[in-house]
Coordinates of C-alpha atoms and ligand atoms in Angstrom, one line a residue:
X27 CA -116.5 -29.2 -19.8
X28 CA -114.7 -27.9 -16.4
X29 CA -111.8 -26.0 -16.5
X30 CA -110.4 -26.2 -13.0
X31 CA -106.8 -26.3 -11.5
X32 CA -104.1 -28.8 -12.0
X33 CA -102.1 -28.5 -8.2
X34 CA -100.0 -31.7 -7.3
X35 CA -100.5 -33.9 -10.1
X36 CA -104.2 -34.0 -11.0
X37 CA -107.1 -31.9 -11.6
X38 CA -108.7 -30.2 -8.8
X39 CA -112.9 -30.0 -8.2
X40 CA -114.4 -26.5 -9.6
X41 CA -116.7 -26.2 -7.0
X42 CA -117.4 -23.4 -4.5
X43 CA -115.2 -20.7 -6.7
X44 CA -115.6 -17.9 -8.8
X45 CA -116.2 -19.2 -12.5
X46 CA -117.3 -17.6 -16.3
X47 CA -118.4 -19.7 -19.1
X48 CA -115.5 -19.7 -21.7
X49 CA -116.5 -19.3 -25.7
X50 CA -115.4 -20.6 -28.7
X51 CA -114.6 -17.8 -30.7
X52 CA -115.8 -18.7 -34.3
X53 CA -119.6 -18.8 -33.1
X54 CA -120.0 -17.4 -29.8
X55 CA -121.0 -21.2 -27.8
X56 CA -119.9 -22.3 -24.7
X57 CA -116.5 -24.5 -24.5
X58 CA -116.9 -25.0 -20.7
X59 CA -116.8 -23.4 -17.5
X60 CA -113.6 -22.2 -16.2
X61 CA -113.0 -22.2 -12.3
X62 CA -110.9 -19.4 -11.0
X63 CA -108.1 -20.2 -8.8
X64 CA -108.8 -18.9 -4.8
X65 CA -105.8 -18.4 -1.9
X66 CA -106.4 -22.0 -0.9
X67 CA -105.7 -22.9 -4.6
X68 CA -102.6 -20.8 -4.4
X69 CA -101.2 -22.2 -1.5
X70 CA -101.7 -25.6 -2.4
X71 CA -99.9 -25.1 -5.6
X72 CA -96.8 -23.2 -4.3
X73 CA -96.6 -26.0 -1.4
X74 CA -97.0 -28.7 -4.5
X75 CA -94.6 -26.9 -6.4
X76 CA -91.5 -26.3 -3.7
X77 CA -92.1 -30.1 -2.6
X78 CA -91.7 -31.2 -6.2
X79 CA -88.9 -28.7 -6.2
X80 CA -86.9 -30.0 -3.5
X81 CA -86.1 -33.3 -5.4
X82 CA -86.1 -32.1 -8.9
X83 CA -83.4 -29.3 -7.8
X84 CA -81.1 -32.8 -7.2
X85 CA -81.5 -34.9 -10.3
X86 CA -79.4 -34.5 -12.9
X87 CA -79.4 -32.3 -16.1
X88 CA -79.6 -35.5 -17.9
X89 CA -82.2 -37.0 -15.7
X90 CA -84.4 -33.7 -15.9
X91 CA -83.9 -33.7 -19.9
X92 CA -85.4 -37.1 -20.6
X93 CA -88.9 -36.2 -18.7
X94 CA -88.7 -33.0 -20.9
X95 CA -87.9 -35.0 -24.5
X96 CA -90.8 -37.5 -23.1
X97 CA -93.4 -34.5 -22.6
X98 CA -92.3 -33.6 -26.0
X99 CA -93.1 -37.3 -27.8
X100 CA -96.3 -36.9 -25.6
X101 CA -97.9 -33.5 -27.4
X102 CA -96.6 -34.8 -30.5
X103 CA -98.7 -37.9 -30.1
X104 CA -101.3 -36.0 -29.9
X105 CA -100.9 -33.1 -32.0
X106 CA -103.8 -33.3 -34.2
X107 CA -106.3 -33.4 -31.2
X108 CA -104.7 -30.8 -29.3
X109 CA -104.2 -28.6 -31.9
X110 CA -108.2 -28.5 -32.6
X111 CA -108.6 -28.1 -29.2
X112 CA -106.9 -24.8 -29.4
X113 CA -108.7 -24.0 -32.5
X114 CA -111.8 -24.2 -31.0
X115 CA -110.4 -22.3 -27.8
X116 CA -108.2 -19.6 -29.6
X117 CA -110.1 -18.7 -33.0
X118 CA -107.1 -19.4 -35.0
X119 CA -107.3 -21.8 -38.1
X120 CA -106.5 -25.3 -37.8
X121 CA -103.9 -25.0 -40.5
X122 CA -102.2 -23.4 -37.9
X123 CA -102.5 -25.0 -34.8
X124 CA -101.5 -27.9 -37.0
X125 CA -98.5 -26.7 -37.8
X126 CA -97.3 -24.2 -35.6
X127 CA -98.7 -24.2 -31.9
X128 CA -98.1 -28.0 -30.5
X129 CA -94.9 -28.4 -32.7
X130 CA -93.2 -25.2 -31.6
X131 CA -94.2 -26.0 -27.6
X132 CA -92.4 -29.7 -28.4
X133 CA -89.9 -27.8 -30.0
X134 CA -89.2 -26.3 -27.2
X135 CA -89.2 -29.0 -24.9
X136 CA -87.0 -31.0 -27.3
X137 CA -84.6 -28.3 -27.1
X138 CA -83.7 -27.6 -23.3
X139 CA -84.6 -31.3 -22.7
X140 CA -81.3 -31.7 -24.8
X141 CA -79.8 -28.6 -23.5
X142 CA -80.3 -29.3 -19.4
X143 CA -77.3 -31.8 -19.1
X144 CA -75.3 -29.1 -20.4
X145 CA -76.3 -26.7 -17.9
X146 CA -73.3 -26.2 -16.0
X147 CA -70.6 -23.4 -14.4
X148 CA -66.9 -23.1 -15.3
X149 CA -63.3 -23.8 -13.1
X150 CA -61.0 -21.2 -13.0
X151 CA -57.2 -21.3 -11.8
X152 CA -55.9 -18.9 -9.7
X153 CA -53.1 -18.0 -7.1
X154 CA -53.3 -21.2 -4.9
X155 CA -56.7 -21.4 -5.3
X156 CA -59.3 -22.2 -7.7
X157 CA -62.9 -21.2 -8.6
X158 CA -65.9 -22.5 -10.0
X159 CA -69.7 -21.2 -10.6
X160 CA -72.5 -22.8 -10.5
X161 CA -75.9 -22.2 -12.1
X162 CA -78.7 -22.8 -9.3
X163 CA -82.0 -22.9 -9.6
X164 CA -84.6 -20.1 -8.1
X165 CA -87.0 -22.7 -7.1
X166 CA -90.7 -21.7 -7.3
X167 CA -91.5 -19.4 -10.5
X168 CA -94.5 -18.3 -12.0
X169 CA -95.7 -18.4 -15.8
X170 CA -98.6 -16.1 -16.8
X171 CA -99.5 -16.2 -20.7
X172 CA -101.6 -14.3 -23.2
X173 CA -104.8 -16.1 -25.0
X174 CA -102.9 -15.4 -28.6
X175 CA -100.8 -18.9 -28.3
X176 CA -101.5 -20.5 -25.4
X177 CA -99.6 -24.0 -24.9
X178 CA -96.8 -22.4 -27.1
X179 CA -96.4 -19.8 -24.2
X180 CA -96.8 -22.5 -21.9
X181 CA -94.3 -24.1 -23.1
X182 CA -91.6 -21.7 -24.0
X183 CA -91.7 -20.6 -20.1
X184 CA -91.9 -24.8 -18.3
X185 CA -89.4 -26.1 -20.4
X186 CA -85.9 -23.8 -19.7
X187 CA -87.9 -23.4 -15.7
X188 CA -87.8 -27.3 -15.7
X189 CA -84.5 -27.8 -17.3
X190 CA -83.0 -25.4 -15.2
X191 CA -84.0 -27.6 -12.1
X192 CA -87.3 -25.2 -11.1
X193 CA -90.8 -25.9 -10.4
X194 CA -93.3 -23.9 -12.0
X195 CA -97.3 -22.6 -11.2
X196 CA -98.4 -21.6 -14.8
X197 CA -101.5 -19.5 -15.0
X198 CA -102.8 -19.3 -18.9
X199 CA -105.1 -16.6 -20.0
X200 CA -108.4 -16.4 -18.8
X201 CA -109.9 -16.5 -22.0
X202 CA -108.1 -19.9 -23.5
X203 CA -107.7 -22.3 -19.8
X204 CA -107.9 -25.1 -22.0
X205 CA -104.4 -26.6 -23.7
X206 CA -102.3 -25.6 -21.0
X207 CA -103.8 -28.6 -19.2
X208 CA -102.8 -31.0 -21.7
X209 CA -99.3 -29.9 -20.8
X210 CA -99.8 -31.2 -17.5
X211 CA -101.2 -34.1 -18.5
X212 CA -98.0 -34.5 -20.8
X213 CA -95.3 -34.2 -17.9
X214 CA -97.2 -36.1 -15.7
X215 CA -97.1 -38.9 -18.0
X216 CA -93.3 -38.4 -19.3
X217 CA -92.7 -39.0 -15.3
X218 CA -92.4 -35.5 -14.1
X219 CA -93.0 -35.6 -10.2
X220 CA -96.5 -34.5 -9.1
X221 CA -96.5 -30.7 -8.4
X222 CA -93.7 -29.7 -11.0
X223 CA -95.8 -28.4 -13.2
X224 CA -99.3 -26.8 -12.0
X225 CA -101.5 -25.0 -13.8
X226 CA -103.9 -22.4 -12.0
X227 CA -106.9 -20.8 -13.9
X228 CA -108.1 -16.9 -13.6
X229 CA -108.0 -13.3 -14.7
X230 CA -105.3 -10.5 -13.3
X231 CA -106.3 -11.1 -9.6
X232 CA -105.1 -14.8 -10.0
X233 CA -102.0 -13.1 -11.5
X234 CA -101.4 -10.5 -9.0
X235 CA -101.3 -13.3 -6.2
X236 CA -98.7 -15.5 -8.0
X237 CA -96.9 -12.0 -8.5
X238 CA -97.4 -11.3 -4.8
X239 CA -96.4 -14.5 -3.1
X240 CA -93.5 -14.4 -1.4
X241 CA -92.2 -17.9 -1.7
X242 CA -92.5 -17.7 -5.8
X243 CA -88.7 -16.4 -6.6
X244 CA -89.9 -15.3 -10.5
X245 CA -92.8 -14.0 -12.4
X246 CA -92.5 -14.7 -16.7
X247 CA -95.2 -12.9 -18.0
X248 CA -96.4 -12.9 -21.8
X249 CA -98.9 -10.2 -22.1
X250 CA -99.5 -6.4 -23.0
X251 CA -97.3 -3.6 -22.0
X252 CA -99.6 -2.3 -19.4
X253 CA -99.8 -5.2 -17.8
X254 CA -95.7 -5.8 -17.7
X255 CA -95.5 -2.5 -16.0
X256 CA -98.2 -3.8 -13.4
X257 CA -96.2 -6.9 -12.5
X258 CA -92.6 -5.2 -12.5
X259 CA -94.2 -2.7 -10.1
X260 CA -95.9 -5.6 -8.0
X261 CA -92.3 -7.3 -8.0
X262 CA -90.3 -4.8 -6.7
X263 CA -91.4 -5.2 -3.4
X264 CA -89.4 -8.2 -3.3
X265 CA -86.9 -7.3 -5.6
X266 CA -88.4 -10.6 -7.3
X267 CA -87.2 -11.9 -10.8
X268 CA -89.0 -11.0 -14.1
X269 CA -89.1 -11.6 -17.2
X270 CA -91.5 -9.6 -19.9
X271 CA -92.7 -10.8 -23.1
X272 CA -94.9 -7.7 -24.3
X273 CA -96.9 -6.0 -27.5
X274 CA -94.8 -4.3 -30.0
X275 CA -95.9 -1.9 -33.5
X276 CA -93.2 -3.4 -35.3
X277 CA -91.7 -2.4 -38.6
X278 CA -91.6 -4.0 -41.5
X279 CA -89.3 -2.3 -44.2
X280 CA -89.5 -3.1 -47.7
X281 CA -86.2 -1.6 -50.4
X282 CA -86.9 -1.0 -53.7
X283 CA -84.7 -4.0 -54.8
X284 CA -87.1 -6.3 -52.8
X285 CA -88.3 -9.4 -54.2
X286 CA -91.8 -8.4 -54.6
X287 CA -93.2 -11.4 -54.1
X288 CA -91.4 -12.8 -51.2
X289 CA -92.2 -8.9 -49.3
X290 CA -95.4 -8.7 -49.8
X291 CA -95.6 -12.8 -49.0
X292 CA -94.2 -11.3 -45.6
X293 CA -96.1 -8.6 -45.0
X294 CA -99.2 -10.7 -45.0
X295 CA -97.9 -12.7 -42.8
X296 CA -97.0 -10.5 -40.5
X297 CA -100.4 -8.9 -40.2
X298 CA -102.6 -11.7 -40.9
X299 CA -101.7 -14.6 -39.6
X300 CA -103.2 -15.4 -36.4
X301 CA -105.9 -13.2 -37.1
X302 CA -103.3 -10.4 -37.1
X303 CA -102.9 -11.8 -32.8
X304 CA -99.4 -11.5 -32.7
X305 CA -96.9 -9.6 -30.8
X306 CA -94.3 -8.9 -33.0
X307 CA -96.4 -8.7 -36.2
X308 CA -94.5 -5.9 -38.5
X309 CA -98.1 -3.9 -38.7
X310 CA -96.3 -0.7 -39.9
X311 CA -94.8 -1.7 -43.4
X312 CA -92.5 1.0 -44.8
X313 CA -92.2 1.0 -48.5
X314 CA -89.6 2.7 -50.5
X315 CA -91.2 4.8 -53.0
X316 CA -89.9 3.7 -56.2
X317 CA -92.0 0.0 -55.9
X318 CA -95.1 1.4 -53.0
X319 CA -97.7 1.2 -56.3
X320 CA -96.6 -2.1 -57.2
X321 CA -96.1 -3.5 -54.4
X322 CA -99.6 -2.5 -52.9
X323 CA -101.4 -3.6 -55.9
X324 CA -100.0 -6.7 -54.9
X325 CA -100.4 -6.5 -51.4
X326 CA -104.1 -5.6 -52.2
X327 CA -105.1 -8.2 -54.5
X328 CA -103.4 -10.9 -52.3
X329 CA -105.4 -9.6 -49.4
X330 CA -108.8 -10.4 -51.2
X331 CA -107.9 -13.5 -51.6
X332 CA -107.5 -14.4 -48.0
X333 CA -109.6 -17.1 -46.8
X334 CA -111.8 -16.1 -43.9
X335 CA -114.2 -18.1 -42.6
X336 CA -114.4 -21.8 -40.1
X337 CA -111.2 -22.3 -38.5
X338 CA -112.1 -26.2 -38.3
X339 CA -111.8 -26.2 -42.0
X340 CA -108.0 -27.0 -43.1
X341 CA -108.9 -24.5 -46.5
X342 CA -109.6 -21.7 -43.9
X343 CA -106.8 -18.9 -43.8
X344 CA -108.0 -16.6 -40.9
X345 CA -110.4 -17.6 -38.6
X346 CA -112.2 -15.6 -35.6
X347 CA -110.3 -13.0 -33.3
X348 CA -110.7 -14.3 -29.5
X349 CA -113.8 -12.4 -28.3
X350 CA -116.4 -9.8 -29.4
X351 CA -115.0 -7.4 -27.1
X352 CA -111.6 -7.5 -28.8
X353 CA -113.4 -7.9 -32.1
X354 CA -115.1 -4.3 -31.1
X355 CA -111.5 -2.8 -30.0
X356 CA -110.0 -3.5 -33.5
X357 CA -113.0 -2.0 -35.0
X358 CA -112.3 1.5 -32.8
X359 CA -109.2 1.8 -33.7
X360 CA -110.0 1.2 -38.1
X361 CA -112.9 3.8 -37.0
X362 CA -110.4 5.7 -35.4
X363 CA -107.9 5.5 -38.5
X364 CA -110.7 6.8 -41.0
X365 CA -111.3 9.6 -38.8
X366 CA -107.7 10.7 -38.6
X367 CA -107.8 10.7 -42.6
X368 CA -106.3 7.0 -43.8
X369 CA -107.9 5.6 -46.4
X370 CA -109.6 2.0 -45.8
X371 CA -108.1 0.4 -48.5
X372 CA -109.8 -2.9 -48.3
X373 CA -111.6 -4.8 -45.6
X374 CA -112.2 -4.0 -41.9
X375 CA -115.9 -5.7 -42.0
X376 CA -117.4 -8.1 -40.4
X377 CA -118.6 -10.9 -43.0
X378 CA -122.0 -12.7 -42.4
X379 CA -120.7 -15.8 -44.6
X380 CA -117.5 -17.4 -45.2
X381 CA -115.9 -18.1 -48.1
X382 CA -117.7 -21.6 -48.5
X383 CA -120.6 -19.6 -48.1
X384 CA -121.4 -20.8 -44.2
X385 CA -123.4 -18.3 -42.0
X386 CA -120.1 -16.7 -39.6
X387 CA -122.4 -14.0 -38.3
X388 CA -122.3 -15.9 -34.7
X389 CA -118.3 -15.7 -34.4
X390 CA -116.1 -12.9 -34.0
X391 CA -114.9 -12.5 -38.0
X392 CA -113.2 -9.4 -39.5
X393 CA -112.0 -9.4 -43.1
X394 CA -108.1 -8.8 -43.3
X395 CA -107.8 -4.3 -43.5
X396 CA -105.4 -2.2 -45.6
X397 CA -104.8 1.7 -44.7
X398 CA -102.9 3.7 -47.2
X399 CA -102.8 7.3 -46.4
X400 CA -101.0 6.8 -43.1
X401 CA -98.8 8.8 -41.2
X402 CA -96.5 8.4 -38.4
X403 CA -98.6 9.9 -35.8
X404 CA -101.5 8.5 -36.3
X405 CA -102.8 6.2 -33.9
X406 CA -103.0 3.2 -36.6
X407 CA -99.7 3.9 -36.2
X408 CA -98.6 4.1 -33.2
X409 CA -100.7 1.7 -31.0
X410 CA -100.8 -2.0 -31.0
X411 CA -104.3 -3.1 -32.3
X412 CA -103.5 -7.1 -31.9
X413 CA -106.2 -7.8 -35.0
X414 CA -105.6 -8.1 -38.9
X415 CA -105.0 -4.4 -39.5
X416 CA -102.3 -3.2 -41.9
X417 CA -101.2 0.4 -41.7
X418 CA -98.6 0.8 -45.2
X419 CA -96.5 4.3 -45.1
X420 CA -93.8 5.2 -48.1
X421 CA -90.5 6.2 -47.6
X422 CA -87.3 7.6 -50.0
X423 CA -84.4 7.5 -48.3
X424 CA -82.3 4.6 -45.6
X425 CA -81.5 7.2 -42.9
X426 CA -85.2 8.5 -43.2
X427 CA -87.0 5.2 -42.8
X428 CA -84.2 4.1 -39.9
X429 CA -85.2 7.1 -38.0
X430 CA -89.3 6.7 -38.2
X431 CA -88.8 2.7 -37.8
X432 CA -87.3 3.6 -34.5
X433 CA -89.6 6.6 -33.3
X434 CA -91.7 4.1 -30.8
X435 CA -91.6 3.3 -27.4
X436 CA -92.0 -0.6 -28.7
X437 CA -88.8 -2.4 -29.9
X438 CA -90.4 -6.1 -30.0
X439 CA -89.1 -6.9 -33.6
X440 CA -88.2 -5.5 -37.2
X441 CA -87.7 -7.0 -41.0
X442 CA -85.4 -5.8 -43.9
X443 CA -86.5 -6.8 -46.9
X444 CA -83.7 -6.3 -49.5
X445 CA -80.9 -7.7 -52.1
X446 CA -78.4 -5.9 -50.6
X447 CA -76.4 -7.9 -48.5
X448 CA -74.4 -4.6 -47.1
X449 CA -77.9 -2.6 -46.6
X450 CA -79.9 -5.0 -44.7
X451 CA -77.5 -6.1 -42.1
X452 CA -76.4 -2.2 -41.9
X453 CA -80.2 -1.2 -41.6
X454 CA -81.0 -4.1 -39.4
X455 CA -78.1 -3.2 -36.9
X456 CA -79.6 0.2 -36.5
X457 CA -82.8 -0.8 -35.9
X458 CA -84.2 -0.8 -31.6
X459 CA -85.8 -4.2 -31.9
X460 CA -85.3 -7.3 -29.5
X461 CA -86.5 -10.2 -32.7
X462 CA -85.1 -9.2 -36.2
X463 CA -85.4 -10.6 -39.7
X464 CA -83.7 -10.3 -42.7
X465 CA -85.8 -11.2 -46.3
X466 CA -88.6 -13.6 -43.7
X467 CA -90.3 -12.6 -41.2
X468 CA -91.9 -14.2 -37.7
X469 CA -90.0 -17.1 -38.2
X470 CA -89.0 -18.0 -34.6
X471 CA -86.8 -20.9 -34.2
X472 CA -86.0 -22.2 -30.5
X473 CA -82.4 -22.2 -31.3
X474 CA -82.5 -18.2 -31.7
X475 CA -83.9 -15.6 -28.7
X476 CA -86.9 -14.3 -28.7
X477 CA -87.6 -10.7 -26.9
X478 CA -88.0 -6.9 -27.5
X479 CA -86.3 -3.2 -26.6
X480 CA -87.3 -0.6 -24.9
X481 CA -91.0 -1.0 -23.8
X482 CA -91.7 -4.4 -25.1
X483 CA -90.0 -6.4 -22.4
X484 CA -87.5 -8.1 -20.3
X485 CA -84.9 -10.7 -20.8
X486 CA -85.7 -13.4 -23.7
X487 CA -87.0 -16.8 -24.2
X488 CA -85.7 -19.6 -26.2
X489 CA -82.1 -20.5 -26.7
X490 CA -79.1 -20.4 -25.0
X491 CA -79.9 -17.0 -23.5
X492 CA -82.8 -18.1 -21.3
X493 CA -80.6 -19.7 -19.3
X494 CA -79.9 -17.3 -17.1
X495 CA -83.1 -16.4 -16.7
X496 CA -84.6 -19.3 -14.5
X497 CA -80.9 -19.8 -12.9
X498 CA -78.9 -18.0 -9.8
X499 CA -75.0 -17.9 -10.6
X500 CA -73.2 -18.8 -8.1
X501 CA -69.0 -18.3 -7.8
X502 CA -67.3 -20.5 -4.8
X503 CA -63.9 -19.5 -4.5
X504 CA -61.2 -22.5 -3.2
X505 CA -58.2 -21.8 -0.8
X506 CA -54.9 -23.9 -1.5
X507 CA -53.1 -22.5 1.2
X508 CA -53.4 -20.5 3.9
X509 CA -55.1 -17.4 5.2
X510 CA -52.6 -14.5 4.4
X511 CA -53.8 -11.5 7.1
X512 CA -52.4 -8.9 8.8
X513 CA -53.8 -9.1 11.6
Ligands
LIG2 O1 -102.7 -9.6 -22.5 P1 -103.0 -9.1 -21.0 P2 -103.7 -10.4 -23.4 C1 -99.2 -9.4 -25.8 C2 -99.8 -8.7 -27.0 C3 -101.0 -8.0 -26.5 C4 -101.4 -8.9 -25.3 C5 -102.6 -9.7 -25.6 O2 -98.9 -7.8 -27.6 O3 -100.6 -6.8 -26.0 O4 -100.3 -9.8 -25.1 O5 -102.8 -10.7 -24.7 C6 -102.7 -11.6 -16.8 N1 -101.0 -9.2 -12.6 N2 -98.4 -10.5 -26.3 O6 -104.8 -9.6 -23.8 O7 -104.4 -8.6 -20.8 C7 -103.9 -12.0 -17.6 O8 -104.8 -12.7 -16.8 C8 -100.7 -10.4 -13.1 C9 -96.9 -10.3 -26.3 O9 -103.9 -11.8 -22.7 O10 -101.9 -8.3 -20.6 C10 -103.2 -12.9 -18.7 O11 -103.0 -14.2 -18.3 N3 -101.2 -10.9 -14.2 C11 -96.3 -11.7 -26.5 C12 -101.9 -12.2 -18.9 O12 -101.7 -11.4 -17.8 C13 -102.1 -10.2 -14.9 C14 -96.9 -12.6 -27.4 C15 -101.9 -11.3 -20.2 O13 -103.0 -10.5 -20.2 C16 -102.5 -8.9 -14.4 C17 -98.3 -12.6 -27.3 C18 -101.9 -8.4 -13.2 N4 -102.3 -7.2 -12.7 C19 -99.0 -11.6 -26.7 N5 -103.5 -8.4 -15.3 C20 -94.8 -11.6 -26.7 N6 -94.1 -10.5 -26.7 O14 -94.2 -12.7 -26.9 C21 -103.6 -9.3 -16.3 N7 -102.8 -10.4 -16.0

């Protein structure tokens, strides 16, 4: 299989460019070769792009929405090949891809498909004269997306870009080039013009040209902190647009009038899922003291009991992280932990069988890791490992665990779990986090924002508020009567 570019409508030839083999994480084989994008690529796809702009820009929101709701029927027509696809390109069990990854990107087309007719400014009356705004379109952006969800991220950044009259150049990780495709092939087919959507493949080269070019109006990255500072500093140049969707150490804080079940039901979640490959995971879990024994006997025993193993099976519960060099990075940092005096609770190995009993040894496994004996400066702690590592601390009192919660340069997201209705929202309110949950956590509906504080971005996707981040506002001013001047 070739993984090449998709400029102007179709798939492009591989040939004469840089290209890698790219590995299915759960055994280590090749998927295909991936093709990375060169400046003839580039060009072709910001020339594709600002010619498919030019008549988009002029259809209505209406017109724009029904190409966005067909994309939409598309994926979903396809769901269950797609989401193996990703399976096989991501590591992540079927289960999920199944049920999160395709549905959440037609979610989100769905939603500003619906939304883009309503995209409009406002009319103001004034002293013989009247205003209005109007929310204009930036033209040309970019979308560059992590490996962790890859057609989600796709996704969440083409649909409010498209609905908001734009063209976009999309470039998805260079470890998972595959299912981004299949979202060109979707708006192709829904009747999206050739060139609105393009998808170019390659590492952080690739991604310092889109950032670079000076006819792309906006970079939306979803990535790691380091690299958000990279393309904010790339951007200023041209004062260009940006929006950052980074890592996070999130808390998770559990009161000792918790429903037991339902926190630690959360907190496995929230480190686990997605092989523990997700951004705003709650991966420090503050317990108050009064319940920490029972609820990590719990938390433990629930743990063991997590299916690792063949993410094609639908019984599997974590599959394979995305590479062996990432698999080797979580497995610093739990040597790292132990050495700073945690105690490995459970897991943090690398199984040679599943739980079926199938030979894993090829694929990039880890079982799902507890540390107890944590504190706040460790770098379990501290640092964003992106794997399924769970660092637990105790606290005693609100004001206490309010005050640790928020001494982090990340502010991605936060849960409360907790019967008191007064506590959580006055707990959640002081907590510097973008995403929040009160009693769930990680669920992520389009209809609410999605973005962090402090270190862990810029701006916010989904919902309303996204809006104005693919739009220009402008405000036209109407005489009535006639120039009043002194002169
Ligand atoms: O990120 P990387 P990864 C974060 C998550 C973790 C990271 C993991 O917290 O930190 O993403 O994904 C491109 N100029 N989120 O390892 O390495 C690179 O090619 C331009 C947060 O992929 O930062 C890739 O396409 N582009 C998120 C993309 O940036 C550059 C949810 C990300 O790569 C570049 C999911 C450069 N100089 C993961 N260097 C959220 N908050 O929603 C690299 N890239």
């Amino acid at each position: 299989m070739a993984y090449t570019q998709f400029i102007d409508g179709e798939l492009t030839a591989g040939a004469n460019r840089e290209s890698w083999i790219n590995y299915n994480p759960a055994n280590n084989t090749p998927l295909g070769e991936v093709f990375q994008a060169n400046a003839q690529d580039i060009e072709a796809a910001v020339g594709s792009a600002e010619k498919a702009f030019h008549d988009w820009r002029t259809k209505t929101g209406a017109e724009r929405g029904r190409v966005l709701v067909k994309a939409a029927e598309i994926l979903r027509s396809r769901l269950e090949q797609i989401a193996l696809l990703e399976t096989q390109d991501v590591g992540k069990p079927i289960s999920e891809s199944l049920a999160v990854d395709i549905s959440s990107a037609a979610d989100a087309l769905e939603y500003f498909g619906g939304i883009a007719a309503g995209i409009h400014g406002e009319y103001v009356d004034l002293k013989n004269a009247f205003g209005y705004t109007r929310p204009e379109p930036l033209g040309v952006c970019a979308g560059i997306g992590a490996w962790n969800y890859p057609i989600q991220i796709a996704a969440w950044k083409a649909a409010p870009a498209l609905a908001c009259g734009n063209a976009m150049i999309f470039k998805p990780s260079e470890l998972t080039p595959v299912t981004a495709l299949e979202l060109a092939k979707a708006f192709m087919e829904a009747g999206a013009p050739r060139g609105l959507f393009n998808v170019v493949q390659g590492d952080g080269r690739v991604g310092a040209m889109l950032t670079d070019h000076p006819r792309i109006a906006k970079i939306s990255l979803t990535g790691s902190v380091a690299t958000g500072k990279k393309i904010f500093a790339g951007a200023a140049s041209q004062l260009k647009r940006v929006t950052l969707e980074l890592g996070g150490k999130s808390p998770l804080i559990i009161f000792e009038d918790a429903d037991l079940q339902n926190a630690v039901s959360a907190a496995l979640l929230a480190n686990f899922y997605t092989q523990g490959e997700v951004c705003s995971n709650g991966t420090r879990v503050f317990v108050q003291r009064k319940i920490y024994d029972a609820f990590l006997m719990q938390l433990k025993e629930r743990t063991e009991k997590i299916r690792v193993g063949d993410p094609t099976d639908p019984d599997t519960h974590m599959g394979a992280v995305i590479s062996t060099a990432h698999l080797e990075k979580i497995i610093r940092f739990i040597d790292a932990g132990k050495a700073a005096g945690a105690t490995l609770l459970t897991g943090g190995s690398r199984p040679g069988k599943d739980f079926k009993g199938r030979d894993i040894s090829s694929g990039n496994f880890l079982t799902p890791a507890i540390f107890t004996d944590c504190d706040d400066a460790m770098e379990i702690c501290k640092e964003e490992i992106f794997g399924p590592v769970l660092s637990i601390l105790c606290f005693d009192t609100e004001e206490e665990v309010i005050e640790r919660a928020n001494n982090s340069a990340y502010g991605l997201a936060a849960g409360v779990f907790t019967n008191d209705i007064k506590r959580g929202h006055r707990v959640i309110h002081q907590l510097q986090a973008g995403t929040c949950w009160i009693n769930n956590y990680n669920i992520t509906p389009i209809e609410l924002p999605f973005g962090g504080y402090k270190q862990s971005g810029l701006g916010r996707e989904n919902s309303l508020a996204a809006i104005q981040y693919y739009t220009q506002l402008k405000s036209v001013y109407v005489e009535l009567g006639n120039v009043e001047s002194p002169y």
